[in-house]
Short mmCIF file of C-alpha atoms and ligand atoms in Angstrom, two decimals:
data_model
loop_
_atom_site.label_atom_id
_atom_site.label_comp_id
_atom_site.label_asym_id
_atom_site.label_seq_id
_atom_site.Cartn_x
_atom_site.Cartn_y
_atom_site.Cartn_z
CA UNK A 1 56.98 123.92 106.63
CA UNK A 2 57.29 125.85 103.39
CA UNK A 3 60.56 127.35 102.15
CA UNK A 4 59.78 130.86 103.41
CA UNK A 5 59.18 129.56 106.94
CA UNK A 6 62.30 127.42 106.90
CA UNK A 7 64.28 130.41 105.64
CA UNK A 8 62.98 132.64 108.39
CA UNK A 9 64.03 130.08 110.99
CA UNK A 10 67.51 129.80 109.40
CA UNK A 11 67.83 133.61 109.27
CA UNK A 12 67.12 133.79 113.00
CA UNK A 13 69.81 131.21 113.71
CA UNK A 14 72.31 133.09 111.52
CA UNK A 15 71.46 136.36 113.26
CA UNK A 16 72.03 134.77 116.66
CA UNK A 17 75.37 133.31 115.55
CA UNK A 18 76.36 136.78 114.32
CA UNK A 19 75.44 138.31 117.65
CA UNK A 20 77.41 135.67 119.57
CA UNK A 21 80.53 136.21 117.46
CA UNK A 22 80.35 139.92 116.63
CA UNK A 23 79.92 139.29 112.91
CA UNK A 24 78.17 141.66 110.52
CA UNK A 25 75.12 139.89 109.04
CA UNK A 26 75.62 141.72 105.72
CA UNK A 27 78.90 139.84 105.18
CA UNK A 28 77.14 136.47 105.07
CA UNK A 29 75.38 135.09 101.98
CA UNK A 30 73.18 132.02 101.74
CA UNK A 31 73.66 129.74 98.74
CA UNK A 32 70.53 127.59 98.45
CA UNK A 33 71.81 124.15 97.40
CA UNK A 34 68.98 122.79 95.27
CA UNK A 35 70.59 119.55 94.06
CA UNK A 36 67.89 117.47 95.79
CA UNK A 37 64.88 119.26 94.28
CA UNK A 38 63.21 120.19 91.02
CA UNK A 39 62.66 123.59 89.42
CA UNK A 40 59.31 124.19 91.12
CA UNK A 41 61.14 124.30 94.43
CA UNK A 42 63.88 126.49 92.96
CA UNK A 43 61.14 128.95 91.94
CA UNK A 44 59.92 128.89 95.55
CA UNK A 45 63.45 129.54 96.83
CA UNK A 46 63.79 132.54 94.50
CA UNK A 47 60.38 133.86 95.54
CA UNK A 48 61.38 133.57 99.20
CA UNK A 49 64.05 136.18 98.43
CA UNK A 50 67.20 134.10 97.98
CA UNK A 51 69.06 134.55 94.72
CA UNK A 52 72.20 132.42 95.13
CA UNK A 53 71.45 128.91 93.82
CA UNK A 54 73.94 126.02 94.19
CA UNK A 55 74.07 122.83 92.14
CA UNK A 56 76.69 120.09 91.91
CA UNK A 57 76.11 118.36 88.55
CA UNK A 58 76.59 119.94 85.12
CA UNK A 59 73.75 117.88 83.62
CA UNK A 60 71.29 119.01 86.30
CA UNK A 61 72.30 122.61 85.78
CA UNK A 62 71.59 122.44 82.04
CA UNK A 63 68.25 120.78 82.61
CA UNK A 64 67.04 123.01 85.43
CA UNK A 65 68.31 126.18 83.79
CA UNK A 66 66.19 125.48 80.72
CA UNK A 67 63.05 124.83 82.75
CA UNK A 68 63.37 127.83 85.02
CA UNK A 69 61.68 131.11 84.14
CA UNK A 70 63.46 134.47 84.50
CA UNK A 71 64.95 135.75 86.73
CA UNK A 72 66.91 132.58 87.44
CA UNK A 73 69.13 133.98 90.18
CA UNK A 74 72.91 133.75 90.49
CA UNK A 75 74.24 130.22 90.16
CA UNK A 76 77.08 128.51 91.99
CA UNK A 77 78.80 125.24 91.11
CA UNK A 78 79.46 123.51 94.45
CA UNK A 79 80.43 119.92 93.62
CA UNK A 80 83.40 118.13 92.18
CA UNK A 81 83.87 119.46 88.65
CA UNK A 82 85.25 117.34 85.82
CA UNK A 83 87.16 119.31 83.21
CA UNK A 84 85.10 117.87 80.36
CA UNK A 85 81.90 119.19 81.99
CA UNK A 86 83.02 122.81 82.28
CA UNK A 87 81.61 123.64 78.87
CA UNK A 88 78.09 122.77 80.04
CA UNK A 89 78.04 125.04 83.09
CA UNK A 90 80.41 127.94 82.39
CA UNK A 91 77.75 130.18 80.80
CA UNK A 92 75.26 129.55 83.63
CA UNK A 93 77.26 129.48 86.86
CA UNK A 94 78.71 132.77 88.06
CA UNK A 95 80.79 131.16 90.84
CA UNK A 96 82.77 127.92 91.10
CA UNK A 97 83.40 126.62 94.65
CA UNK A 98 85.50 123.57 93.82
CA UNK A 99 88.68 124.61 92.05
CA UNK A 100 91.23 122.02 93.15
CA UNK A 101 93.69 121.36 90.32
CA UNK A 102 95.57 123.20 87.58
CA UNK A 103 94.13 121.09 84.76
CA UNK A 104 90.65 122.26 85.79
CA UNK A 105 91.84 125.87 86.07
CA UNK A 106 93.24 125.66 82.56
CA UNK A 107 89.91 124.49 81.15
CA UNK A 108 87.88 127.08 83.09
CA UNK A 109 90.26 129.81 81.92
CA UNK A 110 90.02 128.77 78.28
CA UNK A 111 86.22 128.68 78.20
CA UNK A 112 85.85 131.85 80.30
CA UNK A 113 88.11 133.69 77.88
CA UNK A 114 85.89 132.59 74.99
CA UNK A 115 82.94 134.15 76.87
CA UNK A 116 84.88 137.31 77.75
CA UNK A 117 84.19 136.91 81.44
CA UNK A 118 86.21 136.43 84.58
CA UNK A 119 85.03 133.58 86.83
CA UNK A 120 85.18 134.12 90.61
CA UNK A 121 86.43 130.84 92.10
CA UNK A 122 86.97 129.33 95.53
CA UNK A 123 89.88 126.94 96.00
CA UNK A 124 88.61 123.80 97.72
CA UNK A 125 90.64 122.73 100.73
CA UNK A 126 90.56 119.35 102.44
CA UNK A 127 91.25 120.45 106.01
CA UNK A 128 90.15 117.24 107.67
CA UNK A 129 92.38 115.07 105.47
CA UNK A 130 89.66 112.50 104.74
CA UNK A 131 90.60 110.51 101.65
CA UNK A 132 86.98 110.62 100.46
CA UNK A 133 87.09 114.39 100.11
CA UNK A 134 88.29 116.46 97.19
CA UNK A 135 90.43 119.53 97.64
CA UNK A 136 94.02 120.44 98.32
CA UNK A 137 95.78 119.82 101.57
CA UNK A 138 96.52 123.16 103.23
CA UNK A 139 100.28 122.94 102.71
CA UNK A 140 99.71 122.81 98.95
CA UNK A 141 97.78 126.09 98.94
CA UNK A 142 100.56 128.71 98.60
CA UNK A 143 102.12 127.26 95.45
CA UNK A 144 98.75 126.33 93.93
CA UNK A 145 97.23 129.77 94.39
CA UNK A 146 100.39 131.44 93.18
CA UNK A 147 100.27 129.31 90.02
CA UNK A 148 96.66 130.38 89.39
CA UNK A 149 98.04 133.85 88.71
CA UNK A 150 98.85 132.76 85.16
CA UNK A 151 95.13 132.38 84.35
CA UNK A 152 93.74 135.80 83.43
CA UNK A 153 90.08 134.72 83.51
CA UNK A 154 90.09 133.26 87.03
CA UNK A 155 89.74 135.42 90.14
CA UNK A 156 90.45 133.51 93.36
CA UNK A 157 87.92 135.11 95.67
CA UNK A 158 88.23 132.69 98.57
CA UNK A 159 88.65 129.24 100.09
CA UNK A 160 86.02 126.51 100.45
CA UNK A 161 85.86 123.49 102.70
CA UNK A 162 83.48 120.78 103.87
CA UNK A 163 83.56 119.47 107.42
CA UNK A 164 83.30 115.69 107.89
CA UNK A 165 79.65 114.69 107.74
CA UNK A 166 79.64 112.48 110.82
CA UNK A 167 80.82 115.19 113.21
CA UNK A 168 78.55 116.89 115.70
CA UNK A 169 78.20 120.59 114.87
CA UNK A 170 80.52 121.75 117.65
CA UNK A 171 83.24 119.30 116.56
CA UNK A 172 83.46 121.02 113.16
CA UNK A 173 84.77 124.23 114.71
CA UNK A 174 88.52 123.41 114.36
CA UNK A 175 88.02 122.65 110.64
CA UNK A 176 86.42 126.04 109.98
CA UNK A 177 88.88 127.81 112.23
CA UNK A 178 91.82 126.34 110.34
CA UNK A 179 90.41 127.54 107.01
CA UNK A 180 90.13 131.06 108.45
CA UNK A 181 93.74 130.91 109.67
CA UNK A 182 94.91 129.87 106.18
CA UNK A 183 92.88 132.67 104.61
CA UNK A 184 94.57 135.27 106.80
CA UNK A 185 97.99 133.80 106.17
CA UNK A 186 97.55 133.68 102.37
CA UNK A 187 96.03 137.17 102.18
CA UNK A 188 99.39 138.51 103.32
CA UNK A 189 100.76 137.63 99.87
CA UNK A 190 98.60 140.44 98.42
CA UNK A 191 98.12 138.60 95.15
CA UNK A 192 96.06 140.74 92.75
CA UNK A 193 94.55 137.58 91.22
CA UNK A 194 93.66 136.17 94.65
CA UNK A 195 92.09 138.62 97.11
CA UNK A 196 90.78 135.62 99.12
CA UNK A 197 88.21 137.75 100.88
CA UNK A 198 85.53 135.02 101.06
CA UNK A 199 85.10 131.74 102.93
CA UNK A 200 82.61 129.18 101.59
CA UNK A 201 81.90 126.91 104.56
CA UNK A 202 78.98 125.69 106.63
CA UNK A 203 76.16 123.36 105.56
CA UNK A 204 72.82 122.44 107.12
CA UNK A 205 74.35 120.64 110.11
CA UNK A 206 77.06 123.11 111.00
CA UNK A 207 76.31 126.55 109.55
CA UNK A 208 76.08 128.37 112.87
CA UNK A 209 79.57 127.22 113.82
CA UNK A 210 80.81 128.28 110.37
CA UNK A 211 79.30 131.75 110.87
CA UNK A 212 81.03 132.06 114.22
CA UNK A 213 84.34 131.08 112.59
CA UNK A 214 84.13 133.54 109.68
CA UNK A 215 82.07 132.03 106.83
CA UNK A 216 80.83 134.47 104.18
CA UNK A 217 79.01 131.97 101.92
CA UNK A 218 76.91 129.25 103.60
CA UNK A 219 75.86 126.36 101.37
CA UNK A 220 72.48 125.22 102.67
CA UNK A 221 70.59 122.29 101.21
CA UNK A 222 68.47 120.02 103.40
CA UNK A 223 67.73 122.59 106.13
CA UNK A 224 66.21 124.85 103.49
CA UNK A 225 64.66 122.61 100.85
CA UNK A 226 64.14 119.35 102.80
C1 LIG B 301 74.95 118.96 99.05
C2 LIG B 301 75.98 119.96 99.33
C3 LIG B 301 75.73 120.99 100.25
C4 LIG B 301 74.45 121.12 101.06
O1 LIG B 301 74.39 120.10 102.01
P1 LIG B 301 73.27 120.07 103.16
O2 LIG B 301 73.88 119.26 104.25
O3 LIG B 301 72.07 119.43 102.56
O4 LIG B 301 73.02 121.47 103.58
C5 LIG B 301 76.73 121.95 100.44
N1 LIG B 301 77.90 121.87 99.78
C6 LIG B 301 78.17 120.90 98.88
C7 LIG B 301 79.48 120.90 98.20
C8 LIG B 301 77.23 119.92 98.64
O5 LIG B 301 77.50 118.94 97.77
#
């Protein structure tokens, strides 16, 4: 199957999940995670009509960005981000999905200021509590997000999580549900620096459940690009 066919199949599954859960399809965006593939495939993804591209390594972003012809789409950083790598991706990625510590926020803020742009970020949350996963535990969120208010070049647009890989799709539901509950709770703070209107959750194995539980950005790799 080519990318366009795979995408059509995914779109149908998203539409059905929206129908089941009363969601508006326009509220849901697909980020094509292209970390497994080269720029030829990224071109195919863009031609299929997707424009959100997700990568998880600063080096790959630099390399692929150079090779790709215009328009290159809108790029998202979805992996663990080391502070010393921010300088390589900050001018290319519009969104960062993995903000999980103040030292990283400080570095993003400094380099974003130099570029005169505000970076929309998701705070990564480790709902499942697996030690192998990055992200804050939910109880740390209120003070962390409040502290992000001191960084003028960071806008906290939402929360991000990953469900444990080994779970069956249906078993991921409580993870996504809990992220939604935290979103609603934290939105009551009405922070101007943290509207928290978005939820980045759902991958190839579990995106329909994530849609049903309120995802607005799905991060799809293998289901889309093989
Ligand atoms: C690789 C990756 C994805 C995509 O995973 P698939 O299971 O291939 O869809 C999504 N989010 C993050 C953070 C990733 O690293």
